[in-house]
CSV table of C-alpha atoms in Angstrom, one decimal:
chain,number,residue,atom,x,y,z
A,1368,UNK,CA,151.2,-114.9,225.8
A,1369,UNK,CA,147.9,-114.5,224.1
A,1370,UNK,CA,145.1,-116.7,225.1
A,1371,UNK,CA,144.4,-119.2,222.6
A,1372,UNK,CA,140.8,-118.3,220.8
A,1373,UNK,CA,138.7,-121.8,221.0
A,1374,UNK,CA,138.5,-122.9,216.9
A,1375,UNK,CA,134.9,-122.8,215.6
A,1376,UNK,CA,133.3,-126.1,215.0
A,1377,UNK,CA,133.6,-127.4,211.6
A,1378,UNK,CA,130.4,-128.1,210.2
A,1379,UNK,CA,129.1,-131.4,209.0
A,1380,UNK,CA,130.0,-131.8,205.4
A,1381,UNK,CA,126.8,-131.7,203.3
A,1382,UNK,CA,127.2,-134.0,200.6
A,1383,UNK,CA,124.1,-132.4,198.9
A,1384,UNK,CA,124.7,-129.0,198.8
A,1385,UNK,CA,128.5,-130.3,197.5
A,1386,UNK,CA,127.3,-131.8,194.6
A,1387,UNK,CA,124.9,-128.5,194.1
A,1388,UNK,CA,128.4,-126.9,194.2
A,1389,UNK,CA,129.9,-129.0,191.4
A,1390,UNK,CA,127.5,-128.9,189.4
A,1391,UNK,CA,126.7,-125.0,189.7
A,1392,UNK,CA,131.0,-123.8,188.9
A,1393,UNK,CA,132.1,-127.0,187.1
A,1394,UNK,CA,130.8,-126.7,182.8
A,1395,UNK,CA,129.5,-130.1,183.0
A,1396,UNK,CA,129.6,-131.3,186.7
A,1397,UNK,CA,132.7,-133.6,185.9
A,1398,UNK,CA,135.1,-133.3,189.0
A,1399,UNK,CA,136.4,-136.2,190.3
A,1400,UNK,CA,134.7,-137.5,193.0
A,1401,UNK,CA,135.8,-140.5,195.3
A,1402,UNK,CA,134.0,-143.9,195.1
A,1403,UNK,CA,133.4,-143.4,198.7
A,1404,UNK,CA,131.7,-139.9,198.5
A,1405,UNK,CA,130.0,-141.0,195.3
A,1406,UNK,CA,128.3,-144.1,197.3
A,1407,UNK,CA,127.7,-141.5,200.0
A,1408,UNK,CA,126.2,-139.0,197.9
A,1409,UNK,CA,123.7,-141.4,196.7
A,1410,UNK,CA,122.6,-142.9,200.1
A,1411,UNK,CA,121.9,-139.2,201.1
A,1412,UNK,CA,119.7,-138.4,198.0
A,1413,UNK,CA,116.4,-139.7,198.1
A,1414,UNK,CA,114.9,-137.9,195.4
A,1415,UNK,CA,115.3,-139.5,192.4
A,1416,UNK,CA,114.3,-137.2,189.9
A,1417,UNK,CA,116.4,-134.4,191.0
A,1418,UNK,CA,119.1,-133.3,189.2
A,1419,UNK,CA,122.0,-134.5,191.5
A,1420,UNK,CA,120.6,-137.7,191.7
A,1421,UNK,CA,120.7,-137.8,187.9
A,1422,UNK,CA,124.5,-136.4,187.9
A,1423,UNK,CA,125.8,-139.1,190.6
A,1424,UNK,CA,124.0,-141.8,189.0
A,1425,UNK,CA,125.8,-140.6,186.0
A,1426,UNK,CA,128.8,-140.3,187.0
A,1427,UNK,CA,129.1,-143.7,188.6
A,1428,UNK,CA,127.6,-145.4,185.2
A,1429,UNK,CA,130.5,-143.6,183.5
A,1430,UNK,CA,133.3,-144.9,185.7
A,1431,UNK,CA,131.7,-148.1,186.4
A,1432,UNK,CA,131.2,-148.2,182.7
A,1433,UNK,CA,135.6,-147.2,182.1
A,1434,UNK,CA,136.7,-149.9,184.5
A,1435,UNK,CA,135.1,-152.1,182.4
A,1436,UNK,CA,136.3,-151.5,179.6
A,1437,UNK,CA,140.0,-150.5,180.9
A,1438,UNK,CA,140.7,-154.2,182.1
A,1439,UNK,CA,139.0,-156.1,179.5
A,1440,UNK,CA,141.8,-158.7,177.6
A,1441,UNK,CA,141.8,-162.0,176.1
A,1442,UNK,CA,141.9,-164.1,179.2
A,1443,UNK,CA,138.9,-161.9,181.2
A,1444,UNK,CA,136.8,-161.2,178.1
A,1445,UNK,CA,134.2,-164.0,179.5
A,1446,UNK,CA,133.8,-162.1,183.1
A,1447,UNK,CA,133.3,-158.8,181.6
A,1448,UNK,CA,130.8,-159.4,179.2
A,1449,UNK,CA,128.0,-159.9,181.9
A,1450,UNK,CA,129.2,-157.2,184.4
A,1451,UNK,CA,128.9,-155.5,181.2
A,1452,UNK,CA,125.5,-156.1,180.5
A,1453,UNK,CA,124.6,-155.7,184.6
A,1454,UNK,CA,125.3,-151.9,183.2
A,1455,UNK,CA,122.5,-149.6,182.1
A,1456,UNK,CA,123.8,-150.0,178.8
A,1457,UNK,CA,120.8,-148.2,177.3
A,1458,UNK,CA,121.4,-145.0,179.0
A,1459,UNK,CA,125.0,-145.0,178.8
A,1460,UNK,CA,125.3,-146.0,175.2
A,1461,UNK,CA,127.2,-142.7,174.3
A,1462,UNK,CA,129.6,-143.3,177.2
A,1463,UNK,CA,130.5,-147.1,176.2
A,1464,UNK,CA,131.4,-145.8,172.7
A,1465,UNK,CA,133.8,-143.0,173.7
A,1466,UNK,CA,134.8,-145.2,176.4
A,1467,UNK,CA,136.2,-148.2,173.9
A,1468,UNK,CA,136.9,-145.0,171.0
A,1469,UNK,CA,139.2,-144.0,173.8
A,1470,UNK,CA,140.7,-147.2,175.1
A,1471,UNK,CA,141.4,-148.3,171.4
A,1472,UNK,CA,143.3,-145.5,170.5
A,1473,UNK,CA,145.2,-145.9,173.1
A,1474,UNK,CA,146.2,-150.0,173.1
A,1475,UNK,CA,146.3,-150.6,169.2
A,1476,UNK,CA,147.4,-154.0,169.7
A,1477,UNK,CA,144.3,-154.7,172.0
A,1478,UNK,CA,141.8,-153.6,168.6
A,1479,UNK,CA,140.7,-157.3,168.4
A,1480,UNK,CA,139.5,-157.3,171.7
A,1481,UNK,CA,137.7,-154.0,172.1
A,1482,UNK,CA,135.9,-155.2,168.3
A,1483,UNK,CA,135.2,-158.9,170.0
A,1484,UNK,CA,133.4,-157.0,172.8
A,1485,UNK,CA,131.2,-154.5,170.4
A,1486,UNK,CA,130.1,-157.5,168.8
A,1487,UNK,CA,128.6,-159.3,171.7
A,1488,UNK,CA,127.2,-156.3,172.9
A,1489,UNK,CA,125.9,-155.8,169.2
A,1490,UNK,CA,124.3,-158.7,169.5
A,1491,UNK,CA,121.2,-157.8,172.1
A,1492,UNK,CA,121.7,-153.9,171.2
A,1493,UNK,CA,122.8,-153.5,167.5
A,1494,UNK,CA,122.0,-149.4,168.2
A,1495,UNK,CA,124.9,-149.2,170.1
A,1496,UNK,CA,126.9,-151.1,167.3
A,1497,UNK,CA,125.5,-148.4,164.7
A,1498,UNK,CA,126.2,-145.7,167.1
A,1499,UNK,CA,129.6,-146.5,167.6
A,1500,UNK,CA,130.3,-147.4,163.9
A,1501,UNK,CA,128.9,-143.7,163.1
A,1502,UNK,CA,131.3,-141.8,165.1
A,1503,UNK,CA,134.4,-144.2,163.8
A,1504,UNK,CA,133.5,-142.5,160.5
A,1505,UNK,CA,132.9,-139.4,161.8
A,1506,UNK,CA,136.2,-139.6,163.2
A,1507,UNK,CA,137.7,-140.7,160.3
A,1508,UNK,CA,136.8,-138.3,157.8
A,1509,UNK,CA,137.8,-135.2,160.3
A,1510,UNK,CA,141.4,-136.9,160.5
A,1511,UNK,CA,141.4,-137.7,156.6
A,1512,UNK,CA,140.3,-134.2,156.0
A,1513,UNK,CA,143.0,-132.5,158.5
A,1514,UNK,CA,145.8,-135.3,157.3
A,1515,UNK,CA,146.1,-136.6,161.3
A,1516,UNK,CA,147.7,-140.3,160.0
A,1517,UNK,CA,147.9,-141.6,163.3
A,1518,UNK,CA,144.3,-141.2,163.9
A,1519,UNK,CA,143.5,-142.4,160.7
A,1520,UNK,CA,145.0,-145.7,161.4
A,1521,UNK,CA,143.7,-146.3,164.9
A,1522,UNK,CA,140.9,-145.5,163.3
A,1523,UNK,CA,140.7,-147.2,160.2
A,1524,UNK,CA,142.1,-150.4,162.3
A,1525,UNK,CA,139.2,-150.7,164.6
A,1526,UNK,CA,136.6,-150.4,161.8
A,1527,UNK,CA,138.8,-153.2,159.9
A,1528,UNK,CA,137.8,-155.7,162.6
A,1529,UNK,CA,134.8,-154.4,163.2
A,1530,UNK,CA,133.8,-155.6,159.5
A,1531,UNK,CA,135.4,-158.9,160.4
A,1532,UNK,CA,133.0,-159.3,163.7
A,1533,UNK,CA,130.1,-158.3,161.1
A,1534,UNK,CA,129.2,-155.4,162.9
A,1535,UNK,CA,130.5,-153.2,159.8
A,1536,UNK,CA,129.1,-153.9,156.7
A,1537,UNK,CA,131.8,-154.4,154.2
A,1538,UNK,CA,130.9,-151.7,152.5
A,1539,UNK,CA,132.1,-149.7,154.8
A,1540,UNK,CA,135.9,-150.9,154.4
A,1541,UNK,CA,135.2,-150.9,150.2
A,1542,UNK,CA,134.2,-147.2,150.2
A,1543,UNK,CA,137.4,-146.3,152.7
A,1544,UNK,CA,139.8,-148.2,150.3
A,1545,UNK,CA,138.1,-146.3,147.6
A,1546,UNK,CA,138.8,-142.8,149.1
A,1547,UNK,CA,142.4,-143.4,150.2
A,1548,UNK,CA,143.6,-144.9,147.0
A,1549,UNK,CA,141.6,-141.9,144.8
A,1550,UNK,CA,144.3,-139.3,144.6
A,1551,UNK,CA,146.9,-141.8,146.5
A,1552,UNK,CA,149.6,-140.1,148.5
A,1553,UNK,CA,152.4,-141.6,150.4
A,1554,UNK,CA,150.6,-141.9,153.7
A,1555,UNK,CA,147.1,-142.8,152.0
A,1556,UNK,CA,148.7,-145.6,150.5
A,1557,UNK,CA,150.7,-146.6,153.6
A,1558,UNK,CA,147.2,-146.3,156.0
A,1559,UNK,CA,145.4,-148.6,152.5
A,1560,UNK,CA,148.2,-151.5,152.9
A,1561,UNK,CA,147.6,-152.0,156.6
A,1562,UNK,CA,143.8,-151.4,155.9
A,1563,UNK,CA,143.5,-154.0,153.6
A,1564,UNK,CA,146.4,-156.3,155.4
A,1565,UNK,CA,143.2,-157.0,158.3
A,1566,UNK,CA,140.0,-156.8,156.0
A,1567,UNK,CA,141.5,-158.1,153.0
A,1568,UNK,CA,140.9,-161.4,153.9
A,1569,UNK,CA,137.1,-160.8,155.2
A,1570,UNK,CA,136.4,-158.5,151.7
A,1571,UNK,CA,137.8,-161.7,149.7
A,1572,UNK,CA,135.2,-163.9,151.2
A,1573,UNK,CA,132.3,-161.7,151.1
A,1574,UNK,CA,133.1,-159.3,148.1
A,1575,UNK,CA,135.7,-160.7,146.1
A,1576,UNK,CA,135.3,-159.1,142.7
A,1577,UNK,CA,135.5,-155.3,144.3
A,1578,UNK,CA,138.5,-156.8,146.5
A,1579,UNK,CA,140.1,-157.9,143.0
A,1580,UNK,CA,139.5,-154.5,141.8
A,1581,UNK,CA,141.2,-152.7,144.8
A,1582,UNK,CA,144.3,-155.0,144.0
A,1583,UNK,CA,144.6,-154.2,140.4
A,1584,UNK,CA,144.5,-150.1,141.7
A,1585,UNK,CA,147.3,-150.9,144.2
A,1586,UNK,CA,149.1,-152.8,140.9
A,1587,UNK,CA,148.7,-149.5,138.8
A,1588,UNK,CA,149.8,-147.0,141.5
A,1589,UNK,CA,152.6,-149.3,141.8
A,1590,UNK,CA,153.4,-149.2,137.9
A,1591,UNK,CA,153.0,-145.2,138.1
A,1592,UNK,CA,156.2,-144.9,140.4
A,1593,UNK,CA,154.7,-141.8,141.5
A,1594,UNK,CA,154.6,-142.3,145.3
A,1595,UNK,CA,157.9,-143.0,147.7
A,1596,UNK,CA,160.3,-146.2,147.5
A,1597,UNK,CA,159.4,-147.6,150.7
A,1598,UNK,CA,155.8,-147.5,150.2
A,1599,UNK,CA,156.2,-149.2,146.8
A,1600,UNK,CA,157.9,-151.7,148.6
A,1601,UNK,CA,155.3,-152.0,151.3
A,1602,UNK,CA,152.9,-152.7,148.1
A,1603,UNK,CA,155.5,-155.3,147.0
A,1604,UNK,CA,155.5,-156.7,150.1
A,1605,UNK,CA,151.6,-157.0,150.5
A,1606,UNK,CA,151.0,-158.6,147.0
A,1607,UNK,CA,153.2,-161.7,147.7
């Protein structure tokens, strides 16, 4: 039998150089990393202007940021709110928008909550508000351009409440009506109805001769006959 050759001794992980490693073959530095090796990784940098320092410190923002945002609900909306604002909201602005963008998409019926939230946070940093608001549209006219429906009615959704929280103007809404209901197709008409089924009652308040004036083009597209039976009857449906 061959003499077993004694195994090297492993070398003490450098939790530096690893990061250097990330950040060096990963295109933005975004592996996963561990709470616990994130923690550890900032205990061992003392240098706060280096780049790693700057990419953990990111990093944890951005997840502490997610969790957030992830368990926030009508019951816990109180408790988040000031671990929110314990963030560095400031610097991670841009990840608290595509953070909700994200989360809203994916909980539709939770919309109410996520626009609640923005409008608290609106309220001590209404350039996060704006900033948000400007990538919804954004968003909105890519999907509109490309015909993606289901974006445009997660989409359209959360700037509907948004304009009820007053962090849209209702503008905003107006000129969205306007461009769906312009050359009106089956599914523009279809995302309009549930548009204006959670502004309409906000617009009524605060603009209601344009509101009137969106109703009466739902009444003639309605008159025209030109778009499908079950949207006409989702029309019906919306004006009683």
């Amino acid at each position: 039998m061959r003499a077993e050759q004694p195994s090297e001794p492993k070398k003490p992980l450098d939790l530096v150089e690893e990061q250097k490693v990330m950040i060096d073959t990963t295109r933005t530095g975004g592996a996963y990393i561990p709470p616990h090796r994130l923690r550890a990784m900032q205990q061992q940098l003392t240098d706060k202007s280096s780049k790693e320092y700057q990419r953990i410190t990111w990093e944890a923002l951005k997840k502490s940021i997610n969790g957030l945002i992830n368990k926030v609900n009508t019951a816990n909306i109180k408790q988040i709110i000031p671990d929110l604002f314990g963030e560095n909201l400031i610097r991670g602005r841009g990840l608290f928008c595509r953070s909700i963008m994200k989360a809203q998409a994916a909980s539709l019926p939770f919309t109410p909550v996520y626009a609640a939230l923005v409008a608290v946070v609106n309220t001590k940093f209404p350039m996060i508000g704006e900033l948000l608001l400007n990538r919804l549209i954004m968003q909105f006219r890519r999907a509109f351009k490309r015909n993606d429906k289901t974006t445009c009615l997660a989409v359209s959704s959360f700037i509907a409440h948004l304009s009820n929280q007053f962090v849209a103007s209702e503008i905003v809404p107006l000129q969205i009506l306007l461009l769906l209901l312009e050359r009106p197709t089956d599914d523009s008409v279809e995302i309009a109805v549930g548009f204006i089924r959670e502004v309409g009652a906000h617009l009524t308040e605060v603009e209601p001769k344009y509101t009137n004036a969106i109703f009466e083009r739902f009444r003639a597209i309605l008159h025209e006959g030109q778009i499908d039976k079950r949207v006409q009857y989702m029309i019906e449906v919306l004006f009683q």
